[in-house]
Each structure stands twice: as C-alpha cells, then as structure tokens.
mmCIF file of C-alpha atoms in Angstrom:
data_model
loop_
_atom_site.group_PDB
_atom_site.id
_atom_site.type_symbol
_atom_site.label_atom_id
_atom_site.label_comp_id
_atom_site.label_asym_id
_atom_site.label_seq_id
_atom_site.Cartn_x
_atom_site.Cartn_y
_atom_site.Cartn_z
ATOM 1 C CA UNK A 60 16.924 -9.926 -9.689
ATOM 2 C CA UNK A 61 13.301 -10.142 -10.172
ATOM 3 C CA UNK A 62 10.933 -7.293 -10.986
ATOM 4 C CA UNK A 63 7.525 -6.287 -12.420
ATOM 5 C CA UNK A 64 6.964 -5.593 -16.311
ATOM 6 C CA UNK A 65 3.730 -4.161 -17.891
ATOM 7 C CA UNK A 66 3.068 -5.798 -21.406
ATOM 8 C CA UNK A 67 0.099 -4.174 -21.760
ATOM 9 C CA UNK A 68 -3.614 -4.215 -20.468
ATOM 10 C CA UNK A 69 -4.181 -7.244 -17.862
ATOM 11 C CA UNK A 70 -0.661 -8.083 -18.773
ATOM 12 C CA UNK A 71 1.595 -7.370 -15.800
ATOM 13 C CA UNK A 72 5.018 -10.045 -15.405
ATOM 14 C CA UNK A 73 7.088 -10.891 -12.910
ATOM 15 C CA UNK A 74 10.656 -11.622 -14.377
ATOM 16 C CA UNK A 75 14.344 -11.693 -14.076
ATOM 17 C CA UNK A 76 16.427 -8.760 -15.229
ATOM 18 C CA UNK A 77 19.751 -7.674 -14.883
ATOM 19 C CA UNK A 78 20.546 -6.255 -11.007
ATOM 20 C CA UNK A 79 20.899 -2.526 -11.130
ATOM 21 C CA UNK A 80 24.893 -0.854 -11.638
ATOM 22 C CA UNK A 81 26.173 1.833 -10.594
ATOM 23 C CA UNK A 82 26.696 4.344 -13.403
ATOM 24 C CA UNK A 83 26.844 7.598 -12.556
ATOM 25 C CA UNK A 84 29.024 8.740 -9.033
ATOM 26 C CA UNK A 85 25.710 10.508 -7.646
ATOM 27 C CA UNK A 86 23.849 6.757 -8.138
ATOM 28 C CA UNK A 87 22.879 4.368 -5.272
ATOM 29 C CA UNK A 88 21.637 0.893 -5.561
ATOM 30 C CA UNK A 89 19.083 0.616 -3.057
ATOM 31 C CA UNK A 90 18.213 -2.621 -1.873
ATOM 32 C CA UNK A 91 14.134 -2.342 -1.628
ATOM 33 C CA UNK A 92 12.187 -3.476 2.035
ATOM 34 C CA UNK A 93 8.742 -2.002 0.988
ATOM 35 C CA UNK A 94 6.734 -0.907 -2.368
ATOM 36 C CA UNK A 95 3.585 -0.696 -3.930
ATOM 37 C CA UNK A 96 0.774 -1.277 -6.433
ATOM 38 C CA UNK A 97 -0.481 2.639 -6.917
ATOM 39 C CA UNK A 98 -3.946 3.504 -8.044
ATOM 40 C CA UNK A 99 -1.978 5.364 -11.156
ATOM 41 C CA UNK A 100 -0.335 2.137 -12.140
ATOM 42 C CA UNK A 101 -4.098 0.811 -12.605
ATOM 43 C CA UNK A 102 -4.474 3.162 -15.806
ATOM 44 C CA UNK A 103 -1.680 1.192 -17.930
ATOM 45 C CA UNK A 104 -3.195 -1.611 -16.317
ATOM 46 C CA UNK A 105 -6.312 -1.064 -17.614
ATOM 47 C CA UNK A 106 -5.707 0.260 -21.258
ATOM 48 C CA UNK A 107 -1.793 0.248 -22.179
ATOM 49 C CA UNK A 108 -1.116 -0.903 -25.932
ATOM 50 C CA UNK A 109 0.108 -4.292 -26.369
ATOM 51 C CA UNK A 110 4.079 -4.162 -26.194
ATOM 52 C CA UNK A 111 7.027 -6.923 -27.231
ATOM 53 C CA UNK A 112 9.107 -5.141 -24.762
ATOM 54 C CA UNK A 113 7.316 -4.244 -21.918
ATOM 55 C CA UNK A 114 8.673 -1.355 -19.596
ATOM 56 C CA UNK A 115 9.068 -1.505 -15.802
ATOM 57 C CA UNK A 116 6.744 -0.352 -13.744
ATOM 58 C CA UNK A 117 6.270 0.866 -9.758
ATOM 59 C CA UNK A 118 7.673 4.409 -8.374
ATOM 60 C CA UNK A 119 6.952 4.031 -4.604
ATOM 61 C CA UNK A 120 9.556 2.086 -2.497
ATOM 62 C CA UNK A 121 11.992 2.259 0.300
ATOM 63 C CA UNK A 122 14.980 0.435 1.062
ATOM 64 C CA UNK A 123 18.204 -0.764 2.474
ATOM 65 C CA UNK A 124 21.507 1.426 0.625
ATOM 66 C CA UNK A 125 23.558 -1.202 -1.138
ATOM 67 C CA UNK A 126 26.506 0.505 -2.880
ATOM 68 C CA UNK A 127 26.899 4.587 -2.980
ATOM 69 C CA UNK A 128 28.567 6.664 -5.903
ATOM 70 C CA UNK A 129 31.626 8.543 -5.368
ATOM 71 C CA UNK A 130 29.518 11.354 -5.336
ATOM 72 C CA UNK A 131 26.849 10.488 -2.891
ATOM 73 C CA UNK A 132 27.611 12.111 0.843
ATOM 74 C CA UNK A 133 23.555 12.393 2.373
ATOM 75 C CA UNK A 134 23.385 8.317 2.675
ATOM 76 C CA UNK A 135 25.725 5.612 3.155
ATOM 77 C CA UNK A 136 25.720 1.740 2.908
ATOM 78 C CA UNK A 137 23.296 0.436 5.414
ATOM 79 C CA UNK A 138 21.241 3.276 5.203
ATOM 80 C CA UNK A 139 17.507 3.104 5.442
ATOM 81 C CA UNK A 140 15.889 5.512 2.718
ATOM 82 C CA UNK A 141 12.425 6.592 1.396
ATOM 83 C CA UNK A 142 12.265 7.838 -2.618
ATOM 84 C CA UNK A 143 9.701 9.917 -3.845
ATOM 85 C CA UNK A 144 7.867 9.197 -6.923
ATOM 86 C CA UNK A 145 9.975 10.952 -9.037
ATOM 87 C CA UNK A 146 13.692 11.123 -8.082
ATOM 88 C CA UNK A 147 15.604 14.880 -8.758
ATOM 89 C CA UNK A 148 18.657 16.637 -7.983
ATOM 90 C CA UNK A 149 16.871 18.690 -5.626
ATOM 91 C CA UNK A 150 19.588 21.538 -6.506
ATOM 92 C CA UNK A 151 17.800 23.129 -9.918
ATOM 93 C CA UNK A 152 15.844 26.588 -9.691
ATOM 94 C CA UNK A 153 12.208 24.313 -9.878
ATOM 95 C CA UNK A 154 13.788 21.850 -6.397
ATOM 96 C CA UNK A 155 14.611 25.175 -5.000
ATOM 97 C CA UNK A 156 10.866 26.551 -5.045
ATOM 98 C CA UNK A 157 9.846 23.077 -3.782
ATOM 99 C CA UNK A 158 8.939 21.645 -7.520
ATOM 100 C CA UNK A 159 10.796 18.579 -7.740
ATOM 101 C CA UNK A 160 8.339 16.892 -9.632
ATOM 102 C CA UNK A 161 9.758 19.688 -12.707
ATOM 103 C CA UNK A 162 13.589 19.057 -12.137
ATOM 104 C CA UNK A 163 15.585 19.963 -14.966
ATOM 105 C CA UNK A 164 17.779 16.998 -14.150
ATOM 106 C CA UNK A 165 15.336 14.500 -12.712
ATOM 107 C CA UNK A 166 12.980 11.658 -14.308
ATOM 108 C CA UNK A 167 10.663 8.863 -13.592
ATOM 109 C CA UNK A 168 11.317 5.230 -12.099
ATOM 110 C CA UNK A 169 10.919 2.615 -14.720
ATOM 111 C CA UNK A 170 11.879 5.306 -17.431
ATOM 112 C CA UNK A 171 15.107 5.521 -19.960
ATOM 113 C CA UNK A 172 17.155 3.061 -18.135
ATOM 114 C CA UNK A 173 16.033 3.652 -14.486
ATOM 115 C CA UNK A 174 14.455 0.652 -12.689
ATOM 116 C CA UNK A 175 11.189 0.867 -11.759
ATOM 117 C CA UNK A 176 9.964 0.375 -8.010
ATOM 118 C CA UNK A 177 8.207 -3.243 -8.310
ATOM 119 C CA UNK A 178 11.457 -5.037 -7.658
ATOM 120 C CA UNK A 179 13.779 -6.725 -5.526
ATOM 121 C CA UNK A 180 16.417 -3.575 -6.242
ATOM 122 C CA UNK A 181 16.382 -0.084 -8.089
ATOM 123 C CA UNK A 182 19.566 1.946 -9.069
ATOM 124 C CA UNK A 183 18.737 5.534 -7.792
ATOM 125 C CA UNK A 184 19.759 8.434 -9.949
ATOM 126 C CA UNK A 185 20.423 11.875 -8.173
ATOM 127 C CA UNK A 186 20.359 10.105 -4.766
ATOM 128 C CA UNK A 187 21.305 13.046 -2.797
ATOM 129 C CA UNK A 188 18.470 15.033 -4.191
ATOM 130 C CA UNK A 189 15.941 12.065 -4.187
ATOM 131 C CA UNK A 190 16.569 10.011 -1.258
ATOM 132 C CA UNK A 191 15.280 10.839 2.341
ATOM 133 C CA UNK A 192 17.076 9.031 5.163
ATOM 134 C CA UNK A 193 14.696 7.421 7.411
ATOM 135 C CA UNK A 194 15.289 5.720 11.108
ATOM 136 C CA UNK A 195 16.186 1.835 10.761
ATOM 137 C CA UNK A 196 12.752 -0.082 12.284
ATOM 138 C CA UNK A 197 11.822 -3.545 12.126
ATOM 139 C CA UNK A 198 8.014 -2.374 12.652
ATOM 140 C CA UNK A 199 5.644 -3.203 9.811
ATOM 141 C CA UNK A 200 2.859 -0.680 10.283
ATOM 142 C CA UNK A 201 5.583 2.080 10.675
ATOM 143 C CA UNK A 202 7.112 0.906 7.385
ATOM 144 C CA UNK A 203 3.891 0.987 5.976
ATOM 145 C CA UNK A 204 3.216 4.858 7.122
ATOM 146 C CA UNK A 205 6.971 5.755 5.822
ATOM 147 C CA UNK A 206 5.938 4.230 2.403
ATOM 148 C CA UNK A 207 3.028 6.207 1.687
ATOM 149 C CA UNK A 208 5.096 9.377 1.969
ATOM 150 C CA UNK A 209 7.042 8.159 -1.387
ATOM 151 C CA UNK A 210 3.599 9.312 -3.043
ATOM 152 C CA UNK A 211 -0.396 9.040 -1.205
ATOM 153 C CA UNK A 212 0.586 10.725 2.112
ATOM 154 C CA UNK A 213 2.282 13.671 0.231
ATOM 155 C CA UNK A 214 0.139 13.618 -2.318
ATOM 156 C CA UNK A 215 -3.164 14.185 -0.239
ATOM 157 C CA UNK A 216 -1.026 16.845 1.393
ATOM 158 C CA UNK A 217 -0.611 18.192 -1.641
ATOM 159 C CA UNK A 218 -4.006 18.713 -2.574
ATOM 160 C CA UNK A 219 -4.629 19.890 0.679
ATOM 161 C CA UNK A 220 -1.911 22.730 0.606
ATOM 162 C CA UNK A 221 -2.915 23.634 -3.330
ATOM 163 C CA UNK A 222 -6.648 24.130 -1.801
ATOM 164 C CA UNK A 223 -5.338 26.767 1.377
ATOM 165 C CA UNK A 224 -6.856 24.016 3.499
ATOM 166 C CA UNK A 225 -7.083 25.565 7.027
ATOM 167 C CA UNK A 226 -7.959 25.884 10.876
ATOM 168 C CA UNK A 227 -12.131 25.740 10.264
ATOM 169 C CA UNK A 228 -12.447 25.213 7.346
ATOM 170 C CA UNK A 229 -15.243 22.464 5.520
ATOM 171 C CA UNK A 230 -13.677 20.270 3.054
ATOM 172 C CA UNK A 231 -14.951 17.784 0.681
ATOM 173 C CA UNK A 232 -12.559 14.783 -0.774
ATOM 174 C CA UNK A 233 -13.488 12.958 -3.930
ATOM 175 C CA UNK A 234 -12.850 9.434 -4.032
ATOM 176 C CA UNK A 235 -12.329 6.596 -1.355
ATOM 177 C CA UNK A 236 -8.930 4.823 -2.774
ATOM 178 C CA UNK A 237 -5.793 5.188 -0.783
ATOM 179 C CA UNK A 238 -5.208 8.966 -1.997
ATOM 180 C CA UNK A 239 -8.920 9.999 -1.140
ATOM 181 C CA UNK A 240 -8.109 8.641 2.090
ATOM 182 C CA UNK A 241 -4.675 10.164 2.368
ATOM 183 C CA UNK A 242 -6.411 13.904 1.760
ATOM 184 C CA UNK A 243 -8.834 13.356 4.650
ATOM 185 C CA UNK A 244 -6.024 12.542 7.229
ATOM 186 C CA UNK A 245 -3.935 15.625 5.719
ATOM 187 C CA UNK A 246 -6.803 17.675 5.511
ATOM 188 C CA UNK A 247 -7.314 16.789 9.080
ATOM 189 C CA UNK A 248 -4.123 17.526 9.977
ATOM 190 C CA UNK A 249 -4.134 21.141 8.913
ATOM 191 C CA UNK A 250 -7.164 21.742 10.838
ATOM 192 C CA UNK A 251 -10.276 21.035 8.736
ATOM 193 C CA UNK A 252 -13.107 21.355 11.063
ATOM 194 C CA UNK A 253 -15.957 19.457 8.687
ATOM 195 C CA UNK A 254 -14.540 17.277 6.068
ATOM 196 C CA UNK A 255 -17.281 15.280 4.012
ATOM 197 C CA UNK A 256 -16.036 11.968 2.299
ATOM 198 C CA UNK A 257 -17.724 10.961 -1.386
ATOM 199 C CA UNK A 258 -17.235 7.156 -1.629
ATOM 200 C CA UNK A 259 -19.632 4.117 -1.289
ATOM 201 C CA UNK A 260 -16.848 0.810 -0.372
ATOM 202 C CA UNK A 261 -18.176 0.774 3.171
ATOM 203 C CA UNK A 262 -14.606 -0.681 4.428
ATOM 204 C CA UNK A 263 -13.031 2.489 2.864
ATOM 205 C CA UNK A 264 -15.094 5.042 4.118
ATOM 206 C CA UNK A 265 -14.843 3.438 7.775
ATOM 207 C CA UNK A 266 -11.223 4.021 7.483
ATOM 208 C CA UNK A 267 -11.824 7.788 5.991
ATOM 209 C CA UNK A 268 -14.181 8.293 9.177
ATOM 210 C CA UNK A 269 -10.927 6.900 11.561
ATOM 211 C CA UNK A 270 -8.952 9.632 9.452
ATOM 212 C CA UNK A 271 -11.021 12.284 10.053
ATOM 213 C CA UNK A 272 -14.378 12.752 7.874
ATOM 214 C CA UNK A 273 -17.043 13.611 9.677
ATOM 215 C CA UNK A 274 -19.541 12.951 7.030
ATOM 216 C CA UNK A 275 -19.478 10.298 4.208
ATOM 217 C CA UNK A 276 -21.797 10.845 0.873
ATOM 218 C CA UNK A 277 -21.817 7.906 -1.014
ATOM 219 C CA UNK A 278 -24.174 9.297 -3.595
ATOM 220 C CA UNK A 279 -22.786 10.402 -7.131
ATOM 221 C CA UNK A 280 -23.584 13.320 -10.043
ATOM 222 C CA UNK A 281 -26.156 15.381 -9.027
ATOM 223 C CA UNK A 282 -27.744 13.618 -6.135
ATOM 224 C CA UNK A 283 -23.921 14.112 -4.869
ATOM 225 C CA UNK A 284 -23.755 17.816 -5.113
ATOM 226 C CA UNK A 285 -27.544 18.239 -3.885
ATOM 227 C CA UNK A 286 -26.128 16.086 -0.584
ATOM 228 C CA UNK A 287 -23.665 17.966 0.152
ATOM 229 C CA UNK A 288 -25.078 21.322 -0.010
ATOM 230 C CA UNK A 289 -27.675 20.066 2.135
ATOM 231 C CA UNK A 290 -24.907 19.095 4.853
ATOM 232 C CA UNK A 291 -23.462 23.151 4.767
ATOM 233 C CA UNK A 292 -26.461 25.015 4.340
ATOM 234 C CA UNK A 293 -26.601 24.920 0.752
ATOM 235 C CA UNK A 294 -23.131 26.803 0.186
ATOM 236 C CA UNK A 295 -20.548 23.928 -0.231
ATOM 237 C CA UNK A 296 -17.063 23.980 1.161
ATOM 238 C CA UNK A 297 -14.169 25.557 1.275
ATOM 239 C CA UNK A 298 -11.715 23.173 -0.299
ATOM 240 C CA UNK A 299 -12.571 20.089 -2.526
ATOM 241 C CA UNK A 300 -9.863 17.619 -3.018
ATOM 242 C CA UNK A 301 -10.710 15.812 -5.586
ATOM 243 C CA UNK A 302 -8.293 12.757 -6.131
ATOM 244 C CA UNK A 303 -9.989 10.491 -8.630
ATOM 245 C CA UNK A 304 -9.212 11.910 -12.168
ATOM 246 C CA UNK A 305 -12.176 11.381 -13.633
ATOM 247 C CA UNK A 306 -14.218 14.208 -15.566
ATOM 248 C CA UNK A 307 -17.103 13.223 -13.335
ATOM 249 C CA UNK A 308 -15.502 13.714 -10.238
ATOM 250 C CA UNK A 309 -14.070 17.092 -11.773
ATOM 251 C CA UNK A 310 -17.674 18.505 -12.298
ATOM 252 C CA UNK A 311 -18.891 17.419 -8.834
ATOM 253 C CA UNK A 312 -15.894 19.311 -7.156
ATOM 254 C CA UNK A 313 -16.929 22.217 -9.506
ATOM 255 C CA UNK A 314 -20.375 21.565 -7.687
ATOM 256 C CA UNK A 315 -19.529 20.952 -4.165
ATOM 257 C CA UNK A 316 -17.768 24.117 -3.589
ATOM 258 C CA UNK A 317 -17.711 27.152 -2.041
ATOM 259 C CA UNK A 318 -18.584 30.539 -3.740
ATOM 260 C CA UNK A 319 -14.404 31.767 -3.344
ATOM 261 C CA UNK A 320 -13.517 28.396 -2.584
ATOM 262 C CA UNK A 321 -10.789 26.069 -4.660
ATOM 263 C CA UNK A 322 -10.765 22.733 -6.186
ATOM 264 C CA UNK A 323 -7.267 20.831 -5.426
ATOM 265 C CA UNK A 324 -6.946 18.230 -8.069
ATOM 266 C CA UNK A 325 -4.779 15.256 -7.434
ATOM 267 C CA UNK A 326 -6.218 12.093 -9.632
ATOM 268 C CA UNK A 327 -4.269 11.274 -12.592
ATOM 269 C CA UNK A 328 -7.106 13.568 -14.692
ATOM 270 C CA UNK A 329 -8.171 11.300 -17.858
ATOM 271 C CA UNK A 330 -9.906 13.871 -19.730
ATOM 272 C CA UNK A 331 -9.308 16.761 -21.800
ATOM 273 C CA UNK A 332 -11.680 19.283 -20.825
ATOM 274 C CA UNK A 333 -14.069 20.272 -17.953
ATOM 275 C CA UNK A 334 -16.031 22.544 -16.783
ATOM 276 C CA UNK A 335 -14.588 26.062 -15.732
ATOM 277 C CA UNK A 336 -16.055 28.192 -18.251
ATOM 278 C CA UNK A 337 -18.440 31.718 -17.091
ATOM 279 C CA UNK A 338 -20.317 29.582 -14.171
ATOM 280 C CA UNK A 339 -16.781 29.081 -12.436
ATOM 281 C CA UNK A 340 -15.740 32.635 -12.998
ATOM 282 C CA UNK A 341 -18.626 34.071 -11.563
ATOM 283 C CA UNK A 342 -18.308 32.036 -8.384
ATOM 284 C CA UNK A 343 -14.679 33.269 -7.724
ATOM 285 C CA UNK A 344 -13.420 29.532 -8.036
ATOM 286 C CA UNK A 345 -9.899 28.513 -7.889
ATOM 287 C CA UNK A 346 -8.689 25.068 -10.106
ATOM 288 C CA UNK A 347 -5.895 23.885 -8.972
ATOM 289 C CA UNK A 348 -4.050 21.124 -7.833
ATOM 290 C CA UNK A 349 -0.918 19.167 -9.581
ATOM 291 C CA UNK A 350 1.406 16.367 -9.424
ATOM 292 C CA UNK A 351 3.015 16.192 -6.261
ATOM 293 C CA UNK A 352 6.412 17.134 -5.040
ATOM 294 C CA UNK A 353 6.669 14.534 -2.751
ATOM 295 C CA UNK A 354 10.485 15.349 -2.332
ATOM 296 C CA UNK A 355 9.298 18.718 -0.863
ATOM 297 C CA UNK A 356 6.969 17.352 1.509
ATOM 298 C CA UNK A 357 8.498 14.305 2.959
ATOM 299 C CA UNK A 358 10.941 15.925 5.737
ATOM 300 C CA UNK A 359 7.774 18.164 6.754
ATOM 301 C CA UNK A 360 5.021 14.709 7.319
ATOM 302 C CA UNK A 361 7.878 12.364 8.679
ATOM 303 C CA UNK A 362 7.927 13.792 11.832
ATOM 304 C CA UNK A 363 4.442 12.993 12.467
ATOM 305 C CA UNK A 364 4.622 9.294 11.162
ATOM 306 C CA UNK A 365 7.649 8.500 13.461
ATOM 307 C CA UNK A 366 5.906 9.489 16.247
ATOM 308 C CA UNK A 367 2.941 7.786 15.652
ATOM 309 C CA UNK A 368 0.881 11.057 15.227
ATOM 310 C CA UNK A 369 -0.637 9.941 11.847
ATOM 311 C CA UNK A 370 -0.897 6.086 10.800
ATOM 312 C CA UNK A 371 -1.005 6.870 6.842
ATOM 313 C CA UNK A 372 -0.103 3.356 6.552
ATOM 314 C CA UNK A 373 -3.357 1.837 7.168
ATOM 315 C CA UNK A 374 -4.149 1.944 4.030
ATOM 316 C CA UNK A 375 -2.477 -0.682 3.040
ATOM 317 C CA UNK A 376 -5.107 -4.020 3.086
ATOM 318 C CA UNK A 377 -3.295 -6.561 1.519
ATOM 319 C CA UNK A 378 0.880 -7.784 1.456
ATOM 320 C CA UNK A 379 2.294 -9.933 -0.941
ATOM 321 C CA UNK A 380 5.698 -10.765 -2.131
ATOM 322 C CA UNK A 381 7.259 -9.764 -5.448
ATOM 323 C CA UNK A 382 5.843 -12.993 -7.017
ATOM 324 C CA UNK A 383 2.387 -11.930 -6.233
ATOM 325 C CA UNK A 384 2.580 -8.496 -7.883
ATOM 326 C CA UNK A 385 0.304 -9.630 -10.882
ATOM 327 C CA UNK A 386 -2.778 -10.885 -8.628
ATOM 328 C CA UNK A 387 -2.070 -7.725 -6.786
ATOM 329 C CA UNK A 388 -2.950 -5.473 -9.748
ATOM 330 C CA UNK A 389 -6.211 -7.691 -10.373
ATOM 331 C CA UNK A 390 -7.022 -7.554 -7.048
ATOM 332 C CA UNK A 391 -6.450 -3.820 -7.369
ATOM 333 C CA UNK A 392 -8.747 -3.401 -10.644
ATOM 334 C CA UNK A 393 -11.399 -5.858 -9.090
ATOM 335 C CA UNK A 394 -11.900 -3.391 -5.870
ATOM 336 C CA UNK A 395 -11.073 -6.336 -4.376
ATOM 337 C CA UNK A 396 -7.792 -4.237 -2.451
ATOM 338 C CA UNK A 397 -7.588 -0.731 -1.470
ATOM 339 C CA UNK A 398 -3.490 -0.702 -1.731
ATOM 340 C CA UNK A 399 -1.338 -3.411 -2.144
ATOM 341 C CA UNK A 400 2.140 -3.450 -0.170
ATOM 342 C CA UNK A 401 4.714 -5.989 -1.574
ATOM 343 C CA UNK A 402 7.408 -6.909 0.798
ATOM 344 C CA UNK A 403 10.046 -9.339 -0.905
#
C-alpha cells in the first residue's frame, strides 16, 4: 500500500510499504476513507533530524473495517470507524477515569510497528478500546466533521472542559489554526457568552466568527493583552484556551485572564519554562490543560456532528489524495492551508 514517511525537515515521502497484518486477536485492519495533515505533524516537519529510515507519520483517520481479530466483538467487517489519536484498551485504571491518552497498554500511530494514519490502510491495535463505530455516509462535509473528532474537535473540547468553561462565561482562544478554531465552536457549545479570538489570517478568523467569537484581536504581546482587557473592562476572562504552544502565546494567556480564572493549554508547548511564578499565584490562576483523551470525548461530541448541530469539519480548506500528502505539508507550513484532508 502506499503511505506517508517523514525523513526529516521538508522531507515528507509518499511510498510503498508492506499492507498492515493482523497480529494480535484484538487487531483490526482498517481500510482508511478520511485523514489528515495536523498542525502537530508541522513540528517534525519543520525541525526533525535527518533520518535513513524515516518513521510513519499521521494519527487522525477513519475508515472502512477490513479484517477483525478473534478477539474484536465492538466492530465487524464493513464497519465504519473513527480512531482517536492515540489508540488504548480503554479497560486500564487511567481509560477508566477518562485518560486514554495514559493507557498502560496503549501507544501512538506510526510508533513501534503500528502504521501511522497518512495511508491507504492502518492495522489498529486494541480496537475495541480505540475504535468508535460511526453511521455509514457517503456525505463529504459530514465525514469531514466525524474526522476532526479523531483529534481538533476533542481537543478544543478539551481545553474547554480543563478551563470549567461555562453558561456566561468570557473566553479568550489563542491561535487561529484548526484547533484555535475547534476551541471557539466547543467553547461555544458549553455556553460561553463572550469569546474573543487572537489571530490575524482574515479567512480564519471569519470562520472563528461563524463558530462563535464574538470578538477577534489580531494584535500580539502586549498590545494583545492591553486589547483585550480593554474589551472586558480591564479584568480579562474567565477561561483562555490557548492552543498554539508557543511560550509567547503562554505569557499572553497568563495576561488575558481573569483574576481566579484558568489557562487551558492545548498546543504542542515547545518550551521549557513560562511564566507562573508569584504574579500567577497572587492572581489565583489555574494552568492547566493537557493532551487530549479524544477516546473519552468522542461518544459525548458525535451526537452533535450527526445531527448537524456543529459543522467541526469546516475546517478543512483543502483535499488531496495520498499522492499529494507532501505539497500538503508545504502548503501547511506556508499558511497557505488551514487543514489538509486527504481522501485516497
């Protein structure tokens, strides 16, 4: 079959590998309809070490069961299925508390021996933990909306929940890409009354106002904070979602928010440190935020995509085919794309 490989930076194949076994009774080979190029793959993109081998790459998708294990009783051949980003047993003590993303006996797409998502097939480890059945559809925008639940839907949720978003409440999401976006329509969704949106790609921020924000400040730093202080009377909000990952964007939730207010963070952080010494203390502020456990939210948002409720989907501003994956990470990096879906 063919699937993507990352080399290293700038250096993402498309090539043929072996199609994906069975070899444990709890696998499924999933046949894949719909993935992704996600704003996290754009790190490796952008500064992975050269590498002989390459690894895999991709961990959102959702496809057409192939072949089940012996073991496998929640899906059968023919089946229509979402995966999270992570797959998991969703049995251990962590599932149970709704922490797949820290399953004792789960792991990564594209990781020891598990094909990653950028591909014509994946083998699916722990499939009755991992996969989520899903109503067969030959509609592209709702395919679209069930994809992002694999990872931007549920992770905007996510930083919503972490942040005790609620019925009233002023919110502030850093960053326009497709998880920025994703945390204003969740942040909508659980009531938000004011929900400000920092990001300056006009074509993004017209979809964030669609979503939900009801103000967009496309200033940065400083002049960011100032702006929206000035938009709640100088006290910030509740919640900030920040879902860039940058140290920057860190310190601008840290000054956007609300004296007993929370920062949610959801952007792959690339830093070390930040800022949440005395200042942070004083104010009563909550840090939080954390991979998502997509797995946990998925049967709670898929309601709400089915019927049409929320068009996470949208999104998506560019399909290609598998063959096209390469120009769809550089059209990625360029900010020439929001999200690109590949549909092989």
């Amino acid at each position: 079959m063919r699937a993507t490989v990352i080399y290293g930076a700038g250096d993402v194949r498309v090539e043929t590998v072996p199609d994906p076994k069975l070899v444990e009774p709890t696998d499924v080979v999933l046949r894949v309809v719909r993935s992704c190029i996600c704003g996290s793959d754009l790190w490796p993109y952008a500064d992975m070490k050269p590498s002989e081998r390459g690894r895999r790459i991709g961990h959102e998708f959702l496809g057409v069961v192939e072949e089940t294990g012996a073991e496998v009783t929640s899906v059968k051949k023919g089946d229509l299925a979402v995966a999270p980003f992570v797959w998991s047993d969703n049995t251990c003590e962590f599932c149970r508390e709704g922490l797949q993303t820290s399953c004792l006996h789960g792991g990564g797409w594209g990781a020891k021996g598990v094909d990653g998502g950028q591909g014509e097939a994946v083998r699916v480890p722990q499939a009755d933990g991992t996969l989520v059945k899903l109503p067969h559809t030959e509609d592209d925008d709702l395919l679209a909306s069930m994809l992002t639940l694999s990872d931007v839907f549920s992770t905007g949720h996510h930083a919503a929940v972490k942040a005790r978003v609620s019925q009233g409440q002023n919110v502030t999401v850093i960053g326009d890409g497709a998880v920025g976006l994703s945390a204003v329509l969740a942040a909508k969704r659980l009531g938000a009354d004011r929900i400000v949106l920092m990001g300056r790609h006009r074509a993004r921020t017209d979809l964030g106002r669609e979503f939900g924000a009801t103000d967009v400040v496309a200033e940065r730093g400083d002049e960011g904070i100032e702006r929206v202080r000035e938009l709640t009377n100088g006290r910030g909000t509740h919640a900030v979602l920040e879902c860039v990952g940058t140290k920057g964007a860190f310190e601008m939730g840290i000054g956007v928010v609300r004296a007993g207010g929370a920062v949610s963070r959801v952007g792959l952080p690339q830093y070390e440190d930040g800022p949440i010494g005395v200042g942070v203390f004083r104010r009563n502020i909550t840090v939080t935020g954390g991979v998502a456990p997509a797995r946990h939210y998925i049967p709670e948002l898929l309601p709400d995509v089915l019927d049409g409720k929320y068009q996470p989907g949208k999104v998506f501003d560019r399909t290609i085919d598998v063959e096209g994956v390469p120009d769809g990470y550089r059209a990625m990096a360029d900010r020439e794309a929001l999200k690109v879906l590949i549909k092989p």
